[in-house]
Amino acid sequence: MSEVHAPAVGIHDLALATTHHVLTHEALAAAKGIDPGKYRVGLGQDEFSVAAPDEDTVTLAAAAALPLLERSGTDGIRTLLLATESGIDQAKSAGVFVHRLLGLPSAVRVVELKQACYAGTAALQLALGIVARDPAQKVLVIASDIARYDLDSAGEPTQGAAAVAFLVTADPAILAIDPVSGVHSADVGDFWRPNDRSTPVVDGKLSIRAYLDALGGAWRDHQARGGVPLAEVSRFLYHQPFTRMAEKAHKHLAGLGGIAYDPAQIASGLVYNRRLGNGYTASLYAGLAALLDHEDDLAGQRVGLFSYGSGAVSEFFTGVVQPGYRERRRVAEHAAALDARVPVDVATYRALHASAERGSAEDYELPRVTRAPFRFAGVTARTRRYE
Ligand code: HMG
C-alpha cells in the first residue's frame, strides 16, 4: 500500500492594514522633555499608529481582509476567526460585523478569540486543524488590535494599532507551517485589562521577564517534541510590543539554543513594527509581512515564530517560506498604508485618546475622518453602526 501524505497547510495570502493617523516618537519625547533616544534606541520605535474616531478593531480588521477577498473571492471560506484584545462587545464577536462588511456568505462560522497578544496564533492553530481535516476548506484569520495605555504611563510610548488578515489553506503559497510547535502557559500578573477599564494594568518590568521565561519554556517544549534545532532556522519573528523586545528575545533564545546572536536574522521583521507600534495580536504577523516584503530570497528558508500573550500563553513554531511567495506580496500596498497616515501633534493625539473612552449609553454620529474602505459611523440604541 502506498503511503498517504497529508498536504502542507499554512498561510496562503496575507495583508496588513493600519489607522488613519500617526504620532512620531520624536514629538512625544519633545512633549515630555525626554531624550528621543530612549524611544528610538531603548524601545526601538520611531512612530505609532493612532486611530481616527471613526476607526476601531472592526474597521481595521475588515480593511485588512478586503484585499484577500478581492484577490481570490470567498469560495471555500467556511470559517472566520477574529483575534483581538480590543474587542467592541463582551458577547457578540467583532467578526460578525466584519462578516457583514465583507459580504461573506451566511455558511461561515464566525468567532472571536482572546488571550492577549497570543490570540492570533491560537486562531492560526485552530485554522490549521480545520484545513488539515478538510483540505478543501479555507479559513480567514484576522488579528486586529488598537493598543492603548494610560496617558503619561510607562506603556504610553508602546501604543500602536494594526490588523493583519491571512488565509489559511492547504498547499499554501506563502508559508507552510511545520507540524511541531512548543507551547508554554503560566498564570502571571504582568498585563491585564479588567472589564471596567479601557486601558490595561501593567507591570512592565515583570512583563519583560515573563515574556523571556515563556520564550524559554515554549522553545524547550518545541525541542522536546522533536522540533528543528535553531541552527536550521534562518529568520526569527517575535511578538513585538516594541521592536527592542525582539532583539532581547533573540539574544535570549540564541543563548539558550547555543547559536551566535545575528541581528540579520531578525532585522527585516522589525521594519513595520518600528512604525506601527504594538499591534497586540497583529504584531507577530505584521513582522511576518515585513520579513516577506523586505527579502527576495527566502524561498525554502525556515522561519521561527514566537507568539506571546500576557497573562501568559506563548508558542514557538516554525514554517517554510514557499517558492511562490514573491508573487503574492503586497509591498507597495503595505508601504502606502504606512505612508498615507496623517501625522497628528501631541495635543490632537491626547484628545483622540480621551475620545476613545466613549460608551454606548447615548446615541452619537461620528464625523467622517478615515479614508479606509469601512468606517464606524456611530451608536444608535446601544448598537454600533458600520459603513
Ligand atoms: P520604562 O521604565 O519607561 O523604560 O518602560 P526603561 O527605563 O526600562 O527604558 C527602556 C530602555 O531604554 C532601557 O534599555 C533603557 O536603558 C533605554 P534596556 O534596559 O531595556 O536595555 N534608555 C535609553 N536608550 C537610549 N537612549 C536613552 C535612553 N534612556 C533609556 N536616552 C517598558 C519600558 C517596556 C517597561 C514600558 O514601556 C512598558 O511597560 N510597556 C508596556 C508593557 C510591554 O510592552 N511589555 C513587553 C513584554 S509583555 C508583551 O509583550 C505583551 C503585550 O504586548 C500585551 C499583550 O500580550 O497583550 C504588552
Coordinates of C-alpha atoms and ligand atoms in Angstrom, one line a residue:
M1 CA 0.0 0.0 0.0
S2 CA 1.4 3.4 -0.9
E3 CA 2.0 5.9 1.9
V4 CA -0.6 8.8 2.1
H5 CA 1.0 12.2 2.7
A6 CA -1.1 14.9 4.4
P7 CA -1.0 18.2 2.3
A8 CA 1.1 21.1 3.6
V9 CA -1.1 23.6 5.4
G10 CA -0.3 27.2 6.2
I11 CA -0.6 30.8 5.1
H12 CA -1.6 31.3 1.5
D13 CA -2.2 35.1 1.4
L14 CA -1.7 38.0 3.9
A15 CA -2.4 41.7 4.1
L16 CA -1.8 44.5 6.6
A17 CA -3.9 47.5 7.5
T18 CA -3.4 50.3 9.9
T19 CA -5.0 53.5 11.1
H20 CA -5.6 57.0 9.6
H21 CA -3.3 58.8 12.0
V22 CA 0.3 58.5 13.2
L23 CA 2.3 60.1 16.0
T24 CA 6.1 60.3 15.9
H25 CA 8.1 59.3 19.0
E26 CA 10.2 62.4 18.4
A27 CA 7.1 64.6 19.0
L28 CA 6.1 62.5 22.1
A29 CA 9.6 62.7 23.5
A30 CA 9.7 66.5 22.9
A31 CA 6.4 67.0 24.7
K32 CA 7.6 65.0 27.7
G33 CA 11.0 66.7 27.7
I34 CA 12.9 63.4 27.5
D35 CA 15.7 62.2 25.2
P36 CA 14.2 60.8 22.0
G37 CA 17.0 58.1 22.1
K38 CA 15.0 56.4 24.8
Y39 CA 12.3 55.6 22.3
R40 CA 14.3 55.3 19.2
V41 CA 17.1 53.2 20.7
G42 CA 15.9 52.0 24.1
L43 CA 12.5 50.8 22.8
G44 CA 13.3 50.6 19.1
Q45 CA 10.3 52.7 18.0
D46 CA 10.0 55.6 15.5
E47 CA 6.3 56.2 15.5
F48 CA 2.9 54.6 16.3
S49 CA -0.5 54.4 14.6
V50 CA -3.3 56.3 16.2
A51 CA -7.0 55.5 15.3
A52 CA -9.3 58.2 14.0
P53 CA -12.6 58.5 15.9
D54 CA -14.4 56.5 13.1
E55 CA -11.9 53.6 13.2
D56 CA -11.9 50.6 15.5
T57 CA -10.9 47.0 15.7
V58 CA -13.8 46.1 13.3
T59 CA -12.9 48.6 10.6
L60 CA -9.2 47.7 10.7
A61 CA -10.0 44.0 10.5
A62 CA -12.3 44.5 7.5
A63 CA -9.8 46.7 5.8
A64 CA -7.0 44.1 6.2
A65 CA -9.2 41.2 4.9
L66 CA -10.7 43.0 1.9
P67 CA -7.6 42.6 -0.4
L68 CA -7.6 38.9 0.2
L69 CA -11.2 38.5 -0.9
E70 CA -10.6 40.8 -3.9
R71 CA -7.7 38.5 -5.0
S72 CA -9.3 35.1 -4.5
G73 CA -13.0 35.6 -3.7
T74 CA -14.9 33.9 -0.9
D75 CA -15.0 30.3 -2.3
G76 CA -14.0 27.7 0.3
I77 CA -14.1 30.1 3.3
R78 CA -16.3 28.4 5.9
T79 CA -14.7 30.0 9.0
L80 CA -13.7 33.5 10.1
L81 CA -11.6 33.7 13.2
L82 CA -11.1 37.2 14.6
A83 CA -8.4 37.5 17.2
T84 CA -8.4 40.7 19.4
E85 CA -8.0 42.0 22.9
S86 CA -9.6 45.4 22.0
G87 CA -13.0 44.0 21.1
I88 CA -16.1 46.2 21.0
D89 CA -18.6 43.9 22.7
Q90 CA -18.5 41.4 25.6
A91 CA -20.8 38.9 23.9
K92 CA -21.0 39.4 20.1
S93 CA -17.9 38.7 18.1
A94 CA -16.4 41.7 16.3
G95 CA -16.0 39.1 13.5
V96 CA -19.8 39.2 12.9
F97 CA -19.6 42.9 11.9
V98 CA -16.6 42.1 9.7
H99 CA -18.5 39.2 8.1
R100 CA -21.2 41.6 7.0
L101 CA -18.9 44.4 5.9
L102 CA -17.0 41.9 3.7
G103 CA -20.2 40.3 2.3
L104 CA -19.2 36.8 3.3
P105 CA -21.7 34.0 2.7
S106 CA -24.0 33.0 5.6
A107 CA -22.5 29.5 5.5
V108 CA -19.5 30.7 7.5
R109 CA -18.8 30.2 11.3
V110 CA -17.6 33.3 13.0
V111 CA -15.9 33.5 16.4
E112 CA -13.7 36.0 18.3
L113 CA -10.6 34.7 20.2
K114 CA -9.0 36.3 23.2
Q115 CA -5.7 35.6 25.1
A116 CA -3.9 39.0 25.0
C117 CA -1.5 39.2 22.1
Y118 CA -1.4 35.4 21.7
A119 CA -4.9 35.0 20.2
G120 CA -3.8 35.5 16.6
T121 CA -1.6 32.4 16.9
A122 CA -4.4 30.5 18.7
A123 CA -6.6 31.3 15.6
L124 CA -3.8 30.2 13.3
Q125 CA -3.5 26.8 15.1
L126 CA -7.3 26.3 15.0
A127 CA -7.4 27.2 11.3
L128 CA -4.6 24.7 10.6
G129 CA -6.6 22.0 12.3
I130 CA -9.7 22.7 10.3
V131 CA -7.8 22.7 7.0
A132 CA -5.9 19.6 7.8
R133 CA -9.2 17.8 8.4
D134 CA -10.8 19.1 5.2
P135 CA -8.2 20.5 2.8
A136 CA -10.9 21.9 0.6
Q137 CA -11.7 24.5 3.2
K138 CA -10.1 27.9 3.7
V139 CA -10.1 29.8 7.0
L140 CA -9.9 33.6 7.1
V141 CA -7.9 34.6 10.2
I142 CA -7.8 38.3 11.2
A143 CA -5.7 39.7 14.1
S144 CA -6.8 43.2 14.8
D145 CA -6.0 45.5 17.7
I146 CA -5.6 49.0 18.9
A147 CA -3.1 49.1 21.8
R148 CA -3.9 51.9 24.3
Y149 CA -2.2 52.6 27.6
D150 CA -2.9 55.3 30.1
L151 CA -1.6 58.8 29.1
D152 CA 1.7 59.5 30.8
S153 CA 2.2 55.9 31.8
A154 CA 5.4 53.9 31.1
G155 CA 3.4 51.9 28.5
E156 CA 2.3 55.0 26.5
P157 CA 5.2 55.0 24.0
T158 CA 4.5 51.4 23.3
Q159 CA 0.9 52.0 21.9
G160 CA 0.0 51.3 18.3
A161 CA -2.5 49.7 16.1
A162 CA -2.6 47.2 13.2
A163 CA -4.6 44.4 11.6
V164 CA -3.3 41.5 9.7
A165 CA -5.6 39.2 7.7
F166 CA -4.4 35.9 6.4
L167 CA -5.9 33.0 4.6
V168 CA -5.1 29.5 5.9
T169 CA -5.3 26.8 3.2
A170 CA -3.8 23.5 2.0
D171 CA -0.8 23.8 -0.3
P172 CA -0.2 27.4 0.8
A173 CA 1.7 29.9 -1.4
I174 CA 3.4 31.8 1.3
L175 CA 4.3 29.8 4.5
A176 CA 3.9 26.1 5.1
I177 CA 3.6 25.7 8.9
D178 CA 5.6 22.8 10.4
P179 CA 3.5 20.3 12.5
V180 CA 5.7 20.6 15.6
S181 CA 5.1 23.5 17.9
G182 CA 6.1 24.3 21.5
V183 CA 3.7 25.9 24.0
H184 CA 4.0 27.4 27.4
S185 CA 1.3 28.8 29.8
A186 CA 1.6 30.3 33.3
D187 CA -0.7 32.4 35.4
V188 CA 1.3 35.7 35.5
G189 CA 0.0 39.2 36.6
D190 CA 2.1 41.1 34.0
F191 CA -0.6 42.8 32.0
W192 CA -4.4 42.5 32.1
R193 CA -7.5 44.7 31.5
P194 CA -10.4 44.3 33.9
N195 CA -13.9 44.7 32.5
D196 CA -14.3 48.2 34.0
R197 CA -11.2 49.6 32.2
S198 CA -10.4 50.7 28.7
T199 CA -6.6 50.5 29.3
P200 CA -4.6 47.7 30.8
V201 CA -3.0 47.4 34.2
V202 CA 0.7 46.7 33.6
D203 CA 3.8 45.6 35.4
G204 CA 6.2 46.5 32.6
K205 CA 9.4 45.0 34.1
L206 CA 7.6 41.8 35.1
S207 CA 6.1 41.6 31.6
I208 CA 9.6 41.6 30.0
R209 CA 10.8 38.8 32.4
A210 CA 7.6 36.8 31.9
Y211 CA 8.0 37.1 28.1
L212 CA 11.6 35.8 28.2
D213 CA 10.7 33.0 30.6
A214 CA 7.8 32.0 28.3
L215 CA 10.1 32.0 25.3
G216 CA 12.4 29.6 27.1
G217 CA 9.5 27.4 28.1
A218 CA 7.9 27.3 24.6
W219 CA 11.2 26.6 22.9
R220 CA 12.1 23.8 25.3
D221 CA 8.7 22.2 24.7
H222 CA 9.3 22.6 20.9
Q223 CA 12.7 20.8 21.2
A224 CA 11.2 18.1 23.5
R225 CA 8.6 17.3 20.8
G226 CA 11.2 16.9 18.1
G227 CA 11.2 20.5 16.6
V228 CA 14.1 21.5 14.4
P229 CA 17.2 22.9 16.0
L230 CA 17.8 26.6 15.9
A231 CA 20.7 26.2 13.5
E232 CA 18.1 25.1 10.9
V233 CA 16.1 28.3 11.2
S234 CA 17.2 31.2 9.0
R235 CA 14.9 34.0 10.2
F236 CA 13.2 34.7 13.5
L237 CA 10.0 36.6 14.2
Y238 CA 8.9 37.6 17.7
H239 CA 5.8 39.3 19.2
Q240 CA 6.9 42.9 19.2
P241 CA 5.3 45.2 21.8
F242 CA 8.3 47.4 20.8
T243 CA 11.0 46.2 18.4
R244 CA 13.8 46.2 21.0
M245 CA 11.9 43.4 22.7
A246 CA 12.5 41.2 19.6
E247 CA 16.2 41.9 20.0
K248 CA 16.2 41.0 23.7
A249 CA 14.2 37.8 22.8
H250 CA 16.5 36.8 20.0
K251 CA 19.6 37.2 22.2
H252 CA 17.9 35.1 24.9
L253 CA 16.9 32.4 22.5
A254 CA 20.3 32.3 20.8
G255 CA 21.9 31.8 24.2
L256 CA 19.6 29.0 25.2
G257 CA 19.9 27.2 21.8
G258 CA 23.7 27.6 21.5
I259 CA 23.7 29.7 18.3
A260 CA 25.5 33.0 17.7
Y261 CA 23.3 36.1 18.0
D262 CA 23.0 37.5 14.5
P263 CA 20.9 40.7 14.2
A264 CA 20.4 40.0 10.4
Q265 CA 18.1 37.1 11.4
I266 CA 15.5 39.5 12.9
A267 CA 16.1 42.8 11.1
S268 CA 13.6 42.7 8.2
G269 CA 10.8 41.6 10.5
L270 CA 11.2 44.8 12.6
V271 CA 10.6 47.3 9.8
Y272 CA 6.8 47.7 10.0
N273 CA 6.6 47.4 13.8
R274 CA 9.0 50.3 14.3
R275 CA 6.4 52.4 12.6
L276 CA 3.1 50.7 13.7
G277 CA 3.8 50.4 17.4
N278 CA 2.3 47.5 19.3
G279 CA -0.5 45.8 17.2
Y280 CA -1.1 43.3 20.1
T281 CA -2.5 40.1 18.3
A282 CA -1.4 41.5 14.9
S283 CA 2.2 42.4 15.9
L284 CA 3.8 39.0 15.1
Y285 CA 2.0 38.8 11.8
A286 CA 3.0 42.4 10.9
G287 CA 6.5 41.1 11.5
L288 CA 5.9 38.3 9.0
A289 CA 4.6 40.8 6.4
A290 CA 7.7 43.0 6.9
L291 CA 10.0 40.0 6.5
L292 CA 8.3 38.7 3.3
D293 CA 8.2 42.3 1.8
H294 CA 11.8 43.1 2.5
E295 CA 13.7 39.9 1.5
D296 CA 13.7 38.4 -2.0
D297 CA 15.4 35.1 -1.5
L298 CA 13.5 33.5 1.3
A299 CA 12.0 30.6 -0.7
G300 CA 12.8 27.3 1.0
Q301 CA 14.0 29.1 4.2
R302 CA 12.7 28.1 7.6
V303 CA 11.3 30.9 9.8
G304 CA 10.8 30.6 13.6
L305 CA 7.9 32.5 15.1
F306 CA 7.4 33.3 18.8
S307 CA 4.0 34.4 19.9
Y308 CA 3.5 35.8 23.5
G309 CA 0.2 36.9 25.1
S310 CA 0.5 38.4 28.6
G311 CA -1.2 36.5 31.4
A312 CA 0.5 34.4 29.9
V313 CA 0.3 32.0 26.9
S314 CA 3.0 31.5 24.3
E315 CA 4.0 29.4 21.4
F316 CA 7.2 28.8 19.4
F317 CA 6.7 27.3 15.9
T318 CA 8.3 27.2 12.5
G319 CA 7.3 27.3 8.9
V320 CA 9.0 27.1 5.5
V321 CA 8.6 30.0 3.0
Q322 CA 7.1 28.7 -0.2
P323 CA 8.6 29.3 -3.7
G324 CA 5.7 31.5 -4.9
Y325 CA 5.7 33.9 -2.0
R326 CA 7.1 36.8 -4.0
E327 CA 4.1 36.9 -6.4
R328 CA 1.7 37.2 -3.5
R329 CA 3.4 40.0 -1.6
R330 CA 1.8 43.4 -1.2
V331 CA 4.9 45.5 -0.8
A332 CA 3.6 48.7 -2.4
E333 CA 0.2 48.5 -0.7
H334 CA 1.8 48.0 2.8
A335 CA 4.2 50.9 2.2
A336 CA 1.2 53.0 1.1
A337 CA -0.8 52.1 4.2
L338 CA 2.0 53.3 6.4
D339 CA 3.0 56.3 4.4
A340 CA -0.6 57.6 3.9
R341 CA -1.1 58.1 7.7
V342 CA -1.8 61.6 8.6
P343 CA 0.6 62.9 11.4
V344 CA -1.0 64.4 14.5
D345 CA 0.6 66.6 17.1
V346 CA 0.7 65.6 20.7
A347 CA -2.4 67.7 21.7
T348 CA -4.5 66.1 19.0
Y349 CA -3.3 62.6 19.9
R350 CA -4.2 63.2 23.6
A351 CA -7.7 64.4 22.5
L352 CA -8.1 61.3 20.3
H353 CA -7.0 59.1 23.2
A354 CA -9.6 60.6 25.5
S355 CA -12.4 60.4 22.9
A356 CA -11.9 56.7 22.5
E357 CA -13.5 56.2 26.0
R358 CA -17.0 57.0 24.7
G359 CA -19.6 54.4 25.8
S360 CA -22.9 53.2 24.3
A361 CA -25.3 55.0 26.7
E362 CA -26.0 57.9 24.4
D363 CA -26.6 57.9 20.6
Y364 CA -24.0 59.8 18.6
E365 CA -22.8 60.3 15.0
L366 CA -19.1 60.4 14.2
P367 CA -17.6 62.8 11.6
R368 CA -16.0 61.2 8.5
V369 CA -12.2 61.2 9.0
T370 CA -10.8 57.9 7.8
R371 CA -10.2 57.2 4.2
A372 CA -10.3 53.4 4.8
P373 CA -12.9 51.3 3.0
F374 CA -15.0 50.9 6.1
R375 CA -15.8 53.2 9.0
F376 CA -17.5 53.2 12.4
A377 CA -20.4 55.7 11.9
G378 CA -21.7 56.0 15.5
V379 CA -24.0 54.5 18.0
T380 CA -27.8 54.2 17.9
A381 CA -29.8 52.5 20.6
R382 CA -26.5 51.0 22.0
T383 CA -25.8 49.4 18.6
R384 CA -22.5 50.2 16.8
R385 CA -23.1 51.2 13.2
Y386 CA -20.6 50.5 10.4
E387 CA -20.5 51.8 6.9
Ligands
HMG1 P1 10.4 52.4 31.1 O1 10.6 52.0 32.5 O2 9.9 53.7 30.8 O3 11.7 52.3 30.3 O4 9.5 51.3 30.5 P2 13.2 51.9 30.8 O5 13.7 52.9 31.8 O6 13.2 50.4 31.2 O7 14.0 52.1 29.4 C1 13.7 51.3 28.3 C2 15.1 51.1 27.6 O8 15.5 52.3 27.1 C3 16.2 50.6 28.6 O9 17.0 49.7 27.9 C4 17.0 51.9 28.9 O10 18.3 51.7 29.2 C5 16.9 52.6 27.5 P3 17.2 48.2 28.4 O11 17.5 48.3 29.9 O12 15.9 47.5 28.2 O13 18.3 47.7 27.6 N1 17.1 54.0 27.5 C6 17.8 54.7 26.6 N2 18.4 54.2 25.4 C7 19.0 55.2 24.6 N3 19.0 56.5 24.9 C8 18.4 57.0 26.0 C9 17.7 56.0 26.9 N4 17.0 56.2 28.1 C10 16.7 54.9 28.4 N5 18.4 58.3 26.3 C11 8.6 49.4 29.4 C12 9.8 50.4 29.4 C13 8.8 48.4 28.2 C14 8.6 48.5 30.7 C15 7.3 50.2 29.3 O14 7.2 50.8 28.1 C16 6.0 49.3 29.4 O15 5.5 49.0 30.5 N6 5.4 48.9 28.2 C17 4.2 48.0 28.2 C18 4.5 46.6 28.5 C19 5.3 45.9 27.5 O16 5.3 46.3 26.3 N7 5.9 44.7 27.9 C20 6.7 43.9 26.9 C21 6.6 42.4 27.3 S1 4.9 41.9 27.6 C22 4.2 41.8 26.0 O17 4.9 41.8 25.0 C23 2.7 41.6 25.9 C24 2.0 42.9 25.5 O18 2.1 43.1 24.1 C25 0.5 42.7 25.9 C26 -0.3 41.5 25.4 O19 0.2 40.4 25.4 O20 -1.5 41.7 25.1 C27 2.5 44.1 26.2

